[in-house]
Tab-separated table of C-alpha atoms in Angstrom:
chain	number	residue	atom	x	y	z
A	1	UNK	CA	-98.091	89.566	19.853
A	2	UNK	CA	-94.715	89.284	22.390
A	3	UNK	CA	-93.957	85.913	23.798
A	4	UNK	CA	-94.657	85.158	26.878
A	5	UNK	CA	-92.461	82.888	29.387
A	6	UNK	CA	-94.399	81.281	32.351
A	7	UNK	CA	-92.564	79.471	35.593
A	8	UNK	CA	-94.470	77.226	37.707
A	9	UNK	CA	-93.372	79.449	40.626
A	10	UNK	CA	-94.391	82.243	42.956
A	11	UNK	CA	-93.619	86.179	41.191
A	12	UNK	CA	-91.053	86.451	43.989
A	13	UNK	CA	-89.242	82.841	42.945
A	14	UNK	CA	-88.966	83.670	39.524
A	15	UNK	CA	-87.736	86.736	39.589
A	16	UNK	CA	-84.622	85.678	41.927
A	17	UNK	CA	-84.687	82.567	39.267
A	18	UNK	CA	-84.304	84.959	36.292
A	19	UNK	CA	-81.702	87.248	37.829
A	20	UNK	CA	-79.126	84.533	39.124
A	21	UNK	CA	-79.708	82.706	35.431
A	22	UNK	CA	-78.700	85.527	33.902
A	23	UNK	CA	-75.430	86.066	36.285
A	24	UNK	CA	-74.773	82.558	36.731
A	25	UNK	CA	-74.850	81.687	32.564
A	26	UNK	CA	-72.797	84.666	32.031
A	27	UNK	CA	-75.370	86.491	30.246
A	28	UNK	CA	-74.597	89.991	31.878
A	29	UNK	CA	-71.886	91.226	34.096
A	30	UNK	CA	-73.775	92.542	36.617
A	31	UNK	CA	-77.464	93.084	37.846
A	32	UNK	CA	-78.612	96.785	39.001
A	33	UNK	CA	-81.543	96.740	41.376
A	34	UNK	CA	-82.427	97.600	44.869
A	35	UNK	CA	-81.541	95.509	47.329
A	36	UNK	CA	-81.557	95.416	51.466
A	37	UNK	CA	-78.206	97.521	53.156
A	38	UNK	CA	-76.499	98.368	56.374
A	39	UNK	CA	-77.928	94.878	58.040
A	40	UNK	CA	-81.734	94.727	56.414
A	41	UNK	CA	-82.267	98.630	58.001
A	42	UNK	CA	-82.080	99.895	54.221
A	43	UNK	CA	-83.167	100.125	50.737
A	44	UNK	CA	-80.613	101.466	47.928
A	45	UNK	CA	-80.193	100.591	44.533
A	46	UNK	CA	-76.981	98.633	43.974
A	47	UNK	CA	-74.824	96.860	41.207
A	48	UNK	CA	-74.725	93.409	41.931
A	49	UNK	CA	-72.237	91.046	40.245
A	50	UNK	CA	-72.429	87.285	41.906
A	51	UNK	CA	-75.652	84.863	43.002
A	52	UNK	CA	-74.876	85.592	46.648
A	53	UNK	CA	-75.541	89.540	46.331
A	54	UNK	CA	-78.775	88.757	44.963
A	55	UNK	CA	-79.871	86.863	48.367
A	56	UNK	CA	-80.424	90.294	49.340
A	57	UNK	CA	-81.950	91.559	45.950
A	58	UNK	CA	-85.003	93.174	46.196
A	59	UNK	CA	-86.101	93.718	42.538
A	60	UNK	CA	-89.650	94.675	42.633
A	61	UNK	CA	-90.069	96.832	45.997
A	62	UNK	CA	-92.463	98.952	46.248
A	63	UNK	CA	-89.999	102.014	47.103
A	64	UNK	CA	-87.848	104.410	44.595
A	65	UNK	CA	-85.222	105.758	46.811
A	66	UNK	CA	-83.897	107.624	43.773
A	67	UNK	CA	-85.141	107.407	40.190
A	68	UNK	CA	-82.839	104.900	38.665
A	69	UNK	CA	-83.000	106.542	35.111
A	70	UNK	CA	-80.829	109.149	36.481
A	71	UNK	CA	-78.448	106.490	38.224
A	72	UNK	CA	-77.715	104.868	35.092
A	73	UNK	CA	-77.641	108.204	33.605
A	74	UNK	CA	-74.237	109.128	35.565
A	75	UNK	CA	-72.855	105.643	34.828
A	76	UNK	CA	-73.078	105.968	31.283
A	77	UNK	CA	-72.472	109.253	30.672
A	78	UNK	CA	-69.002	108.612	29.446
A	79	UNK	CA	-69.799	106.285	27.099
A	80	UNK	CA	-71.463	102.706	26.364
A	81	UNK	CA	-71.175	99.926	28.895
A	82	UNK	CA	-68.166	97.774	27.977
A	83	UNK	CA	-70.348	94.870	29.254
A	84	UNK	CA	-73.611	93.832	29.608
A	85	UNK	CA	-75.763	94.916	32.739
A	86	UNK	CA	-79.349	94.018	32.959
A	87	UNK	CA	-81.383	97.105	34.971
A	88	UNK	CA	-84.674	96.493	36.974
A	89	UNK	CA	-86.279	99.846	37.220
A	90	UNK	CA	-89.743	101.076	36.991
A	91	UNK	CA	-91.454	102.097	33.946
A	92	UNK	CA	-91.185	105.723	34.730
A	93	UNK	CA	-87.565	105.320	35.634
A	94	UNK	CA	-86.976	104.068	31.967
A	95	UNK	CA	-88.741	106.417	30.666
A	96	UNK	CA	-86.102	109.020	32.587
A	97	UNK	CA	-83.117	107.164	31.469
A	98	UNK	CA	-84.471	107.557	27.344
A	99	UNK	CA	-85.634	111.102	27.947
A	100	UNK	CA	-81.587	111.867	28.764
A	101	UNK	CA	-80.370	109.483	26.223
A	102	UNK	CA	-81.903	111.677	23.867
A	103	UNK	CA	-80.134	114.181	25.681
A	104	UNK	CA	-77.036	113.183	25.283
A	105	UNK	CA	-76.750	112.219	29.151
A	106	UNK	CA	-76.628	108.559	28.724
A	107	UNK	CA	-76.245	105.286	26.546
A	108	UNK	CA	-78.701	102.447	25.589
A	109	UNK	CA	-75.736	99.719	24.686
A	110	UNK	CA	-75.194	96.874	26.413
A	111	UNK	CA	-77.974	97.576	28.660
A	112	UNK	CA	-81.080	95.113	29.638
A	113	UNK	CA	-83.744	96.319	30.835
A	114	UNK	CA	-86.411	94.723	32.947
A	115	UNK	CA	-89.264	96.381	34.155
A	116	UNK	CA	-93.046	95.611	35.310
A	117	UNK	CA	-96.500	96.398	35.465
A	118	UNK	CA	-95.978	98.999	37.980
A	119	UNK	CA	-98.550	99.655	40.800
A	120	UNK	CA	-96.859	102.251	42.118
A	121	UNK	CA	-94.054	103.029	44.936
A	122	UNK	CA	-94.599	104.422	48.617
A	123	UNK	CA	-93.478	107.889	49.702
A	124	UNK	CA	-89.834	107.768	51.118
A	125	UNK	CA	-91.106	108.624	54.826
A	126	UNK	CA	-93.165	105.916	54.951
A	127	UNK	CA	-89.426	103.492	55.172
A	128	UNK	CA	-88.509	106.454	57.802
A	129	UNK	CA	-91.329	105.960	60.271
A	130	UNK	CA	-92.074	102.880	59.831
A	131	UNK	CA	-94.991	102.330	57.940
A	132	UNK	CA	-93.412	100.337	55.071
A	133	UNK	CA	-93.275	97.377	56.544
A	134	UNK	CA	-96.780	97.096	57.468
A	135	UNK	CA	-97.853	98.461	53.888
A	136	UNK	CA	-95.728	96.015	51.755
A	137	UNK	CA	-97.832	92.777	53.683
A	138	UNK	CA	-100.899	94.347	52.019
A	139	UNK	CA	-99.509	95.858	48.543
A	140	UNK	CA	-99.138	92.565	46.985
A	141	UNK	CA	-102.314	91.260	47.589
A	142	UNK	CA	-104.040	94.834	46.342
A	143	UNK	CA	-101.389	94.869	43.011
A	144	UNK	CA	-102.825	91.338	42.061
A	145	UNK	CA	-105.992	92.890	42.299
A	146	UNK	CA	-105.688	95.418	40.223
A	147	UNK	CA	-106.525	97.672	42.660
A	148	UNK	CA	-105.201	101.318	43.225
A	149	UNK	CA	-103.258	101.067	46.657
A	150	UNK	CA	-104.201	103.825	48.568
A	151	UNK	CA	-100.578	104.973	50.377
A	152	UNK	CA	-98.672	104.951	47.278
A	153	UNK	CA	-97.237	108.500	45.985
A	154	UNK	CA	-100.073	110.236	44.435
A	155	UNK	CA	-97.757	110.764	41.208
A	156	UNK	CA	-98.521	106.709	41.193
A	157	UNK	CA	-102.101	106.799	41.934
A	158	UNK	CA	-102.195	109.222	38.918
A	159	UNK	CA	-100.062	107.449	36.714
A	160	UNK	CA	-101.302	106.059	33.349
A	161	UNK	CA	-98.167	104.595	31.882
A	162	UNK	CA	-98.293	101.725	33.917
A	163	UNK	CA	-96.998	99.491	31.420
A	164	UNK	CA	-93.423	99.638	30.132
A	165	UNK	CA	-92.780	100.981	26.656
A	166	UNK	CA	-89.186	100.023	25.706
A	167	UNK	CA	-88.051	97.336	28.552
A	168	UNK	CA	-87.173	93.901	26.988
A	169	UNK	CA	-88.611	91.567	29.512
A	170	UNK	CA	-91.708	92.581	31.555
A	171	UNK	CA	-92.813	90.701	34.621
A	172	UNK	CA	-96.729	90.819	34.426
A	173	UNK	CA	-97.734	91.733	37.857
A	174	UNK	CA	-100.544	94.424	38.000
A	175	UNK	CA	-104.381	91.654	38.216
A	176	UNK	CA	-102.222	88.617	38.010
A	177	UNK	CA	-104.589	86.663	40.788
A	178	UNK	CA	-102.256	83.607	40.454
A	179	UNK	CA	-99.087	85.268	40.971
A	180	UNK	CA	-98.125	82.993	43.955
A	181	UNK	CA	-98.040	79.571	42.165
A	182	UNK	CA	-97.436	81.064	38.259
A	183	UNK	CA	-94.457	83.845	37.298
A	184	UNK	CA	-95.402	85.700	34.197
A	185	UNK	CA	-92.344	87.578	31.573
A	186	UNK	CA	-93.254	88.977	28.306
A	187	UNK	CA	-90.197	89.310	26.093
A	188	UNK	CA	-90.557	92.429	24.555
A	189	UNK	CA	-87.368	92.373	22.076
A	190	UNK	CA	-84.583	90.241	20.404
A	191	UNK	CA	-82.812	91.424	23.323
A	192	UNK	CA	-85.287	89.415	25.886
A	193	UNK	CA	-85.424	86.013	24.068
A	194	UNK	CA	-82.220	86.173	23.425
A	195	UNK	CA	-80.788	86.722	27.334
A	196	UNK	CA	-83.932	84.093	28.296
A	197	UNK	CA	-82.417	81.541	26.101
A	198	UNK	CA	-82.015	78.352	28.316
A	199	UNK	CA	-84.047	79.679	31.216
A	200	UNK	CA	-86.728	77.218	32.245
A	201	UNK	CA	-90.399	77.522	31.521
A	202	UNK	CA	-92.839	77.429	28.452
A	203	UNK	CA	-93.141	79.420	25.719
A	204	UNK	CA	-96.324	81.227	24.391
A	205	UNK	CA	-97.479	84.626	23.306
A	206	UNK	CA	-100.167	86.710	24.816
A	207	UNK	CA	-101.330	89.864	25.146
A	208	UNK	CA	-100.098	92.092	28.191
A	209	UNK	CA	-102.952	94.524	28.098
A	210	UNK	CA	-105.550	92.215	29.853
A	211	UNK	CA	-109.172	93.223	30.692
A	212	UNK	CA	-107.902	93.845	34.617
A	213	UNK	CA	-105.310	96.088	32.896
A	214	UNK	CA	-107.907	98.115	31.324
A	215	UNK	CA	-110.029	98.135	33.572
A	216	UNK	CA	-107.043	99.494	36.309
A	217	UNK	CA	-106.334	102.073	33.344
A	218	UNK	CA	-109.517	103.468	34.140
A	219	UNK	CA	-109.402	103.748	37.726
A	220	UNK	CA	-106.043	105.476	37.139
A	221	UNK	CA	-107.842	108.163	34.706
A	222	UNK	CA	-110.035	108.619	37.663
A	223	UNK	CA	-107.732	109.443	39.890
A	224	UNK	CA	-105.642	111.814	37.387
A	225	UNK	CA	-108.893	113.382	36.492
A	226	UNK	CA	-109.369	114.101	40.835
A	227	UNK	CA	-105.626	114.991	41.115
A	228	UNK	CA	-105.593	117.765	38.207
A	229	UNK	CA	-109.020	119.079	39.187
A	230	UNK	CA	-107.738	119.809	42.695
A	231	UNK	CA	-104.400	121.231	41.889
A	232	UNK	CA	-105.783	123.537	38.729
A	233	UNK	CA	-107.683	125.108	40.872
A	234	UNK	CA	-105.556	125.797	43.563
A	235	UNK	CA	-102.649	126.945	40.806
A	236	UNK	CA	-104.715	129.850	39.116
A	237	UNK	CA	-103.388	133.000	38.751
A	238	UNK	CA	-100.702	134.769	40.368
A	239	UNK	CA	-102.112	134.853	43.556
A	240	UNK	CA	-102.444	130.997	43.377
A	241	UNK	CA	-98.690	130.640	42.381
A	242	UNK	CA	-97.481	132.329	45.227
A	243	UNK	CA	-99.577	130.607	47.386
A	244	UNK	CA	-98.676	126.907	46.556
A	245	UNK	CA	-95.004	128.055	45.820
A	246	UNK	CA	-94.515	130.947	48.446
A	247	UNK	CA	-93.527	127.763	51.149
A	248	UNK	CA	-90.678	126.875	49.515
A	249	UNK	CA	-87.462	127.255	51.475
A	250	UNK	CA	-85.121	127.711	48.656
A	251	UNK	CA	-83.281	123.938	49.223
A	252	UNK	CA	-83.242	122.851	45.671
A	253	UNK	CA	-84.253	119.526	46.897
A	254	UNK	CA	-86.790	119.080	44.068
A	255	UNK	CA	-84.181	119.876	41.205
A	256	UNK	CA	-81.257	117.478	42.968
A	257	UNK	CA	-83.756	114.253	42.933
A	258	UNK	CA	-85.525	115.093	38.951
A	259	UNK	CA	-83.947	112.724	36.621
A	260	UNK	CA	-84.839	115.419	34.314
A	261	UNK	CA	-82.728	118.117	35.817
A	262	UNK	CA	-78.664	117.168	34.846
A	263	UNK	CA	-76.694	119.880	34.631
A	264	UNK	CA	-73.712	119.718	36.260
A	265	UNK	CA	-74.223	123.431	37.921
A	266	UNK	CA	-77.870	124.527	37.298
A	267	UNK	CA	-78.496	128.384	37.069
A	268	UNK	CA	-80.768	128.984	40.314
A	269	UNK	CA	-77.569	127.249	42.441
A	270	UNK	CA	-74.941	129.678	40.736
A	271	UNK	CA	-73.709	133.605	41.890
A	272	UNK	CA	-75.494	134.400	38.968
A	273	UNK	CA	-78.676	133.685	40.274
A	274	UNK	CA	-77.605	135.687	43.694
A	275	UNK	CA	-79.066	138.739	44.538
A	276	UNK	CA	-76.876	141.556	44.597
A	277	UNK	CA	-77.353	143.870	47.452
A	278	UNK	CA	-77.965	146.932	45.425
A	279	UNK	CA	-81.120	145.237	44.368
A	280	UNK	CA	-82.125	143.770	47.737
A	281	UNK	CA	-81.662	147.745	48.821
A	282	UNK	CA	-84.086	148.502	45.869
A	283	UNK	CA	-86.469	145.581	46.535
A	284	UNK	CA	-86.194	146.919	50.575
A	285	UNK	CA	-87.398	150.210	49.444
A	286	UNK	CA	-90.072	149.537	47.063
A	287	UNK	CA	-92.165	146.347	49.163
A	288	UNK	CA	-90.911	147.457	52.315
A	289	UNK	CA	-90.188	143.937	52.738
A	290	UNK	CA	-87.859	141.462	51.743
A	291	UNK	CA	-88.636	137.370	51.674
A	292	UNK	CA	-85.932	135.032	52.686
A	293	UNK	CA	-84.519	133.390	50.268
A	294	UNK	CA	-85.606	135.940	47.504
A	295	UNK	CA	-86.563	134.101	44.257
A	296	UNK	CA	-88.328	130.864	45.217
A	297	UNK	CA	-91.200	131.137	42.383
A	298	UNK	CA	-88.774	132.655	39.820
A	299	UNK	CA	-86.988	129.264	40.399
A	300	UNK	CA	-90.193	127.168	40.005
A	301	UNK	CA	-90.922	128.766	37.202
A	302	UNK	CA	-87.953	128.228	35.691
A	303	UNK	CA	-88.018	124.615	36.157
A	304	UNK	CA	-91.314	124.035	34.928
A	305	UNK	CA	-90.288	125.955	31.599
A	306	UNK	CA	-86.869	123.442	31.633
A	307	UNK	CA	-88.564	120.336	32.135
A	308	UNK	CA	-92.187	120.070	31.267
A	309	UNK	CA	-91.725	118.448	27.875
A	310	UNK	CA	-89.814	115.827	29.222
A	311	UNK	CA	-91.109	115.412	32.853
A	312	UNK	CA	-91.967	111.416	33.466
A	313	UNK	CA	-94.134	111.987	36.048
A	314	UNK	CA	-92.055	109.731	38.715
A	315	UNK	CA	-93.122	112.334	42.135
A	316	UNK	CA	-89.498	112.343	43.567
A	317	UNK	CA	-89.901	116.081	43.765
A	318	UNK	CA	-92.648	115.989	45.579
A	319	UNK	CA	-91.723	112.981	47.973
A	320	UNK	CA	-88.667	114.922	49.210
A	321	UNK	CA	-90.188	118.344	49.303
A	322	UNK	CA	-89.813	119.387	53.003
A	323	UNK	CA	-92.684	122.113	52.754
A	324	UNK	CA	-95.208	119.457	51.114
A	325	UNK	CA	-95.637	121.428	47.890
A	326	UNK	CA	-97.395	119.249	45.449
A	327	UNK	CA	-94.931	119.757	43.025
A	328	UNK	CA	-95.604	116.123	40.878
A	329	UNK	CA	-98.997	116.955	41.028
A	330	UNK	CA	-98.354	120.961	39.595
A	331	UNK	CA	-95.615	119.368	37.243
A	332	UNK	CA	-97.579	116.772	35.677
A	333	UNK	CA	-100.321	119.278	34.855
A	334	UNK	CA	-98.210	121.535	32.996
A	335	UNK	CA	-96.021	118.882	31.685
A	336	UNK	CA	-99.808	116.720	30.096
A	337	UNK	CA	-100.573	120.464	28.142
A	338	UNK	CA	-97.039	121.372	27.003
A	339	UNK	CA	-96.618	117.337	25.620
A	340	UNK	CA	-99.988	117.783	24.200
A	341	UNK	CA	-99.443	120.809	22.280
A	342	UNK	CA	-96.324	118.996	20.396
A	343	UNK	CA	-97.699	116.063	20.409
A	344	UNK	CA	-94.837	114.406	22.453
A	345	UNK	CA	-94.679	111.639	24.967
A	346	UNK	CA	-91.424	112.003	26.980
A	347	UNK	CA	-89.444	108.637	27.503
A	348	UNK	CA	-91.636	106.760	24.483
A	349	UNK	CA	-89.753	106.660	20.942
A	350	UNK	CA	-86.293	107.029	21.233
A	351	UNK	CA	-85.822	108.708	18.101
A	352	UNK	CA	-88.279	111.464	18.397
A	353	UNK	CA	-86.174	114.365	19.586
A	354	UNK	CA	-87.342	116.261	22.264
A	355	UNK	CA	-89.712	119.515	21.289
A	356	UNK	CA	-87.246	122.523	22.809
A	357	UNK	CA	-84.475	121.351	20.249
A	358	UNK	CA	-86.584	121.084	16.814
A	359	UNK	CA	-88.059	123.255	14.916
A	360	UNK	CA	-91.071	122.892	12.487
A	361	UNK	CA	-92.655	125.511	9.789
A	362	UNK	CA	-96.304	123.888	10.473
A	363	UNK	CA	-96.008	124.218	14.111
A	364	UNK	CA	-98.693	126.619	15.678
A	365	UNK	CA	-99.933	128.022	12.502
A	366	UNK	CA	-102.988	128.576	14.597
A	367	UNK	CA	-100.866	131.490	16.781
A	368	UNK	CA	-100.617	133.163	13.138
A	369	UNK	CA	-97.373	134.144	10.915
């Protein structure tokens, strides 16, 4: 059973409380999480390294302005941190940043990770046109309720890894009724009790999976089970490929924003990839027709067959696809059947490698010799 650490405080109290201990004791160098820009008109994820940066600290907003598993991706990419930064992200954001350890896109040292029990985030428009700020006065008051919020991203909505595998603290937010007198950290690893050392508040264990927890697990399922109904039947077939992908506009919008997605030049953005005009003269001739840009679903395709095994579910695709193509909805699908045919559950156990780069004797024996 993980220990539990409990402030006689309001969620938003102890959570400023934990980060400045940890700066002002010297327990990390620096604290990553989003915080308020350009005069309060802005969200962004910053690297904070004094008390007085984190006035404007915003570590559990309901927005993901970019998945911060990727962020944390780029700064590690050389090599381990040469000192320790704690990391508030989301649980699907960690889940990112392990899927491209494994990859070889990252590193785990000297990082401390603090995550929640995530209700969700809002679709980026909503900080655009001004919604947010009349959503985020309600979306406390429904997370403490354990209730789905309807606005959030429908990847959220959908979502049923809600709670943080591999983070070493983890406020407790999600049915936590008494949130505003009572702030609530399980310390999931040696690494949590021992950067908590000192910090005020008692000591217990519990468990984190609650009956609300459960019980919001279901309504989740629920909402999956909707979600996937409506998409698979909207995605049979070729005719039902073209249909949902035939909008796209060729922008690469979806590939730039997927944590997934790292290579430094990816295949559908190279001249290899570019038509050459002796076969746009042969395409010309045999459709009597040409789309602009040529190869939109050929690129889909291709993603989904790069990134399905280790997709996290986290919708940035889909938020910042300017066609509205449901492409968390279409990738999560896929993704669920190609992690349950190997059995695999992207961003979980570290040292499971990830299915495209094993091989077993005793896989799909049922497929025949």
């Amino acid at each position: 059973m993980p220990k539990l650490l409990e402030m006689k405080k309001s969620i938003d109290e102890g959570m400023k409380v934990l980060l400045e201990f940890l700066l002002e004791k010297d327990k990390v160098r620096g604290i990553i999480s989003l915080k308020k820009i350009n005069g309060n008109k802005g969200i962004s994820y910053s690297l904070m390294t004094s008390p007085e940066e984190l006035r404007d600290a915003l570590p559990l907003f309901p927005l993901m302005p970019a998945n911060a598993g990727k962020l944390l991706s780029h700064i590690t990419l050389r090599g381990a941190l040469t000192e320790p930064l704690a990391v508030v992200l989301k649980p699907c954001e960690l889940r990112a940043f392990i899927e491209l350890v494994k990859m070889e896109q990252g590193s785990l040292d000297n990082s401390l990770f603090i995550s929640q029990t995530c209700p969700g985030v809002y679709p980026l428009d909503t900080s655009i046109n001004g919604d947010l700020e009349k959503l985020v006065s309600q979306y406390r008051d429904e997370s403490l309720s354990a209730e789905i919020i309807p606005a959030i991203r429908n990847a959220c909505k959908s979502c049923l890894h809600f709670i943080p595998q591999n983070a070493d603290i983890v406020v407790s937010l999600i049915g936590e009724e008494k949130a505003h007198e009572k702030f609530k950290i399980f310390l999931n690893s040696e690494k949590g009790e021992k950067f908590t050392a000192g910090l005020e508040g008692e000591i217990g264990e519990a468990e984190l999976e609650t009956e609300k927890i459960i019980l919001f697990k279901d309504k989740r399922e629920k909402e999956k089970k909707k979600l996937f109904e409506e998409i698979g039947g909207e995605i049979q077939g070729v005719e039902g490929i073209i249909k949902l992908f035939g909008k796209c506009i060729g922008c690469h919008g979806c590939s730039s924003v997927c944590p997934i997605c790292y290579c430094n030049l990816c295949f559908f953005d190279s001249q290899r990839n570019e038509s050459e005009p002796s076969a746009l003269d042969h395409d010309l001739d045999r459709k009597g027709g040409l789309r602009i840009p040529p190869n939109t679903i050929f690129y889909h395709l291709g993603r989904l067959s790069h990134v399905s095994a280790s997709c996290i579910g986290c919708g940035m695709c889909e938020d910042v696809c300017p066609v509205n193509i449901p492409l968390s909805a279409i990738f999560s699908k896929v993704g669920e059947s190609i992690q349950k045919t190997f059995d695999y559950e992207p961003g979980w156990d570290i040292e499971e490698a990830v299915p495209f780069v094993t091989y077993r004797e005793d896989e799909f024996k049922e497929i025949g010799e």
